[in-house]
Short mmCIF file of N, CA and C in Angstrom, two decimals:
data_model
loop_
_atom_site.label_atom_id
_atom_site.label_comp_id
_atom_site.label_asym_id
_atom_site.label_seq_id
_atom_site.Cartn_x
_atom_site.Cartn_y
_atom_site.Cartn_z
N MET A 1 21.10 8.75 76.78
CA MET A 1 21.57 7.79 76.41
C MET A 1 23.43 8.35 75.78
N ALA A 2 23.93 7.11 76.15
CA ALA A 2 25.40 6.31 76.42
C ALA A 2 25.89 7.54 75.12
N ARG A 3 27.33 7.44 76.39
CA ARG A 3 28.03 8.85 74.96
C ARG A 3 28.71 7.82 73.87
N LYS A 4 28.50 8.31 73.00
CA LYS A 4 29.32 8.03 71.48
C LYS A 4 31.35 7.69 71.83
N LYS A 5 32.04 6.95 71.09
CA LYS A 5 33.72 6.49 71.23
C LYS A 5 34.14 6.75 69.57
N SER A 6 34.70 6.90 69.79
CA SER A 6 35.41 6.53 68.34
C SER A 6 36.03 5.45 68.75
N ILE A 7 36.52 4.62 66.96
CA ILE A 7 36.19 3.22 66.98
C ILE A 7 37.73 2.64 68.35
N LEU A 8 38.45 3.17 67.81
CA LEU A 8 40.03 3.28 68.81
C LEU A 8 39.71 2.35 70.06
N SER A 9 38.51 3.48 70.42
CA SER A 9 38.21 3.62 71.99
C SER A 9 37.05 2.13 72.30
N LEU A 10 36.57 1.97 71.09
CA LEU A 10 35.54 0.74 71.32
C LEU A 10 36.52 -0.74 70.68
N ALA A 11 37.52 0.13 69.80
CA ALA A 11 38.19 -1.80 70.09
C ALA A 11 38.68 -2.13 70.95
N LYS A 12 39.27 -1.05 71.55
CA LYS A 12 40.31 -1.38 72.96
C LYS A 12 39.61 -1.77 73.67
N GLU A 13 38.34 -1.58 74.53
CA GLU A 13 37.33 -1.96 74.62
C GLU A 13 37.26 -3.37 75.01
N LEU A 14 37.17 -4.02 73.63
CA LEU A 14 37.03 -5.24 73.29
C LEU A 14 38.43 -6.10 72.85
N ASP A 15 39.47 -5.82 73.85
CA ASP A 15 40.71 -6.14 73.84
C ASP A 15 41.78 -6.19 72.40
N PHE A 16 40.67 -5.30 71.21
CA PHE A 16 41.24 -4.65 69.41
C PHE A 16 42.55 -4.54 70.45
N SER A 17 42.93 -4.25 68.80
CA SER A 17 44.29 -3.02 68.52
C SER A 17 43.78 -2.30 67.80
N THR A 18 43.04 -2.57 66.27
CA THR A 18 43.10 -1.34 65.80
C THR A 18 41.78 -1.25 65.04
N GLU A 19 41.35 -0.44 64.71
CA GLU A 19 40.13 0.17 64.21
C GLU A 19 39.80 -0.63 62.80
N ASN A 20 40.42 -1.84 62.94
CA ASN A 20 40.26 -2.36 61.42
C ASN A 20 39.68 -3.57 62.05
N GLU A 21 39.90 -4.34 63.03
CA GLU A 21 39.88 -5.34 63.72
C GLU A 21 38.40 -4.89 64.58
N TYR A 22 38.18 -4.13 65.20
CA TYR A 22 36.60 -3.41 65.29
C TYR A 22 35.66 -3.48 63.72
N PHE A 23 36.02 -3.14 62.46
CA PHE A 23 34.97 -2.57 61.95
C PHE A 23 35.04 -4.51 60.81
N GLN A 24 35.99 -5.26 61.42
CA GLN A 24 35.39 -7.00 61.54
C GLN A 24 34.55 -7.32 61.97
N TYR A 25 35.12 -7.09 63.11
CA TYR A 25 34.12 -7.88 64.54
C TYR A 25 32.49 -7.11 63.96
N CYS A 26 32.27 -6.32 63.40
CA CYS A 26 30.98 -5.68 62.70
C CYS A 26 30.81 -6.54 61.90
N ILE A 27 31.65 -6.84 60.61
CA ILE A 27 31.00 -7.69 59.60
C ILE A 27 31.14 -8.75 60.09
N ASP A 28 31.34 -9.73 60.92
CA ASP A 28 31.19 -10.37 61.60
C ASP A 28 30.67 -11.52 62.74
N SER A 29 30.02 -10.01 63.00
CA SER A 29 28.42 -9.82 63.67
C SER A 29 27.76 -10.22 63.18
N TYR A 30 27.63 -9.14 61.71
CA TYR A 30 26.95 -9.49 60.59
C TYR A 30 26.28 -10.86 60.44
N ILE A 31 27.19 -11.58 59.69
CA ILE A 31 27.37 -12.50 58.74
C ILE A 31 26.97 -13.96 59.84
N ASN A 32 27.51 -13.46 61.49
CA ASN A 32 27.20 -14.87 62.05
C ASN A 32 24.89 -14.49 62.49
N GLY A 33 24.84 -13.64 62.17
CA GLY A 33 23.62 -12.83 62.10
C GLY A 33 23.10 -12.68 63.48
N ASN A 34 23.67 -11.68 63.76
CA ASN A 34 23.85 -11.31 65.17
C ASN A 34 23.75 -9.18 65.12
N LYS A 35 22.52 -9.65 64.65
CA LYS A 35 21.88 -8.38 64.16
C LYS A 35 21.60 -7.64 65.65
N THR A 36 21.39 -8.33 66.81
CA THR A 36 21.36 -6.75 67.70
C THR A 36 22.12 -6.26 68.11
N GLN A 37 23.55 -7.29 68.75
CA GLN A 37 24.66 -6.81 68.72
C GLN A 37 25.32 -6.01 67.46
N CYS A 38 24.87 -6.06 66.29
CA CYS A 38 25.44 -5.07 64.63
C CYS A 38 24.75 -3.18 65.70
N LYS A 39 23.41 -3.68 65.77
CA LYS A 39 23.02 -2.72 65.99
C LYS A 39 23.78 -2.12 67.03
N GLU A 40 24.03 -2.32 68.23
CA GLU A 40 24.96 -1.97 69.76
C GLU A 40 26.03 -1.09 69.16
N LEU A 41 27.02 -2.20 68.51
CA LEU A 41 28.35 -1.84 67.73
C LEU A 41 28.21 -0.26 67.43
N PHE A 42 27.62 -0.87 66.73
CA PHE A 42 27.04 0.62 65.15
C PHE A 42 26.44 2.53 66.53
N SER A 43 25.90 1.41 66.39
CA SER A 43 25.49 2.69 67.97
C SER A 43 25.75 3.73 68.90
N ARG A 44 27.10 2.01 69.60
CA ARG A 44 28.19 3.21 69.80
C ARG A 44 29.48 4.21 69.64
N MET A 45 29.39 3.91 67.53
CA MET A 45 30.31 5.15 67.63
C MET A 45 29.40 6.00 66.95
N ALA A 46 30.28 7.03 67.54
CA ALA A 46 30.79 8.21 67.47
C ALA A 46 30.59 8.58 65.84
N ILE A 47 29.89 9.79 64.43
CA ILE A 47 29.60 9.73 63.59
C ILE A 47 31.01 9.21 62.63
N ASP A 48 31.78 9.74 63.03
CA ASP A 48 32.61 9.97 62.27
C ASP A 48 33.25 8.15 61.89
N GLY A 49 33.40 7.70 62.68
CA GLY A 49 33.60 5.89 63.06
C GLY A 49 32.10 5.63 62.10
N GLN A 50 31.05 5.89 62.14
CA GLN A 50 30.04 5.02 61.54
C GLN A 50 30.15 5.20 59.74
N LYS A 51 30.99 6.75 59.79
CA LYS A 51 31.41 6.74 58.60
C LYS A 51 32.76 6.11 57.92
N GLN A 52 33.81 5.67 58.89
CA GLN A 52 34.68 4.79 58.32
C GLN A 52 34.32 3.90 58.57
N LEU A 53 33.29 3.05 59.30
CA LEU A 53 33.29 1.89 59.22
C LEU A 53 32.93 2.09 58.06
N LEU A 54 31.35 2.18 57.40
CA LEU A 54 30.96 2.62 55.79
C LEU A 54 31.92 3.01 54.81
N ARG A 55 32.65 3.58 55.38
CA ARG A 55 33.92 3.39 53.80
C ARG A 55 34.72 2.37 53.39
N TYR A 56 35.04 1.92 54.82
CA TYR A 56 35.35 0.53 54.70
C TYR A 56 35.16 -0.50 54.47
N LEU A 57 33.76 -0.79 54.51
CA LEU A 57 32.61 -2.18 53.94
C LEU A 57 32.90 -1.93 52.30
N LEU A 58 32.83 -0.65 51.75
CA LEU A 58 32.86 -0.07 50.19
C LEU A 58 34.02 -0.52 49.70
N ASP A 59 35.01 0.25 50.28
CA ASP A 59 36.92 0.51 49.83
C ASP A 59 37.29 -0.72 50.14
N GLU A 60 37.18 -1.70 51.26
CA GLU A 60 37.88 -2.18 50.92
C GLU A 60 37.61 -3.98 51.54
N THR A 61 36.49 -3.97 51.42
CA THR A 61 35.70 -5.55 51.32
C THR A 61 34.65 -5.84 50.30
N GLN A 62 34.28 -4.46 49.50
CA GLN A 62 32.62 -4.46 48.11
C GLN A 62 32.18 -4.88 49.30
N GLN A 63 32.12 -4.95 50.80
CA GLN A 63 30.52 -6.28 50.93
C GLN A 63 28.59 -4.99 50.97
N LYS A 64 28.36 -5.10 49.72
CA LYS A 64 27.56 -3.98 49.63
C LYS A 64 26.25 -4.96 50.15
N GLU A 65 25.48 -6.21 51.34
CA GLU A 65 25.02 -5.84 51.88
C GLU A 65 25.29 -5.57 53.12
N ILE A 66 26.27 -6.00 53.74
CA ILE A 66 26.63 -5.49 54.85
C ILE A 66 26.18 -4.00 54.77
N TYR A 67 27.30 -3.18 54.05
CA TYR A 67 26.76 -1.74 54.04
C TYR A 67 25.64 -1.26 53.70
N ASN A 68 24.69 -2.38 53.52
CA ASN A 68 22.97 -1.71 53.29
C ASN A 68 22.22 -1.92 54.78
N PHE A 69 22.99 -2.27 55.08
CA PHE A 69 22.22 -3.10 56.79
C PHE A 69 22.91 -2.38 57.74
N TYR A 70 24.51 -1.50 57.51
CA TYR A 70 24.92 -0.98 58.15
C TYR A 70 24.02 0.90 58.43
N PHE A 71 24.44 1.31 56.59
CA PHE A 71 23.46 2.46 56.10
C PHE A 71 22.63 2.53 56.58
N ASN A 72 21.45 1.34 56.84
CA ASN A 72 20.33 1.80 57.07
C ASN A 72 20.04 1.90 59.12
N LEU A 73 21.13 1.92 59.77
CA LEU A 73 21.56 2.51 60.75
C LEU A 73 20.89 3.79 61.51
N LEU A 74 21.79 4.85 59.92
CA LEU A 74 22.35 5.53 60.25
C LEU A 74 20.73 6.25 60.66
#
């Protein structure tokens, strides 16, 4: 199994400079119907990053449907 990474490390791999850009990429992947990509993006995150994404979805975006999708991947 691949080593889990911090959000910032994953973001930099995709040429993003912030965690929020990575989170938005996760959201856009879901909106575009790329569920396999969503699962991959989420599975590469360390558990702290997964929690950060879930908090971001609830606190910043209020995207309950997307939150539920990612929560069910835990």
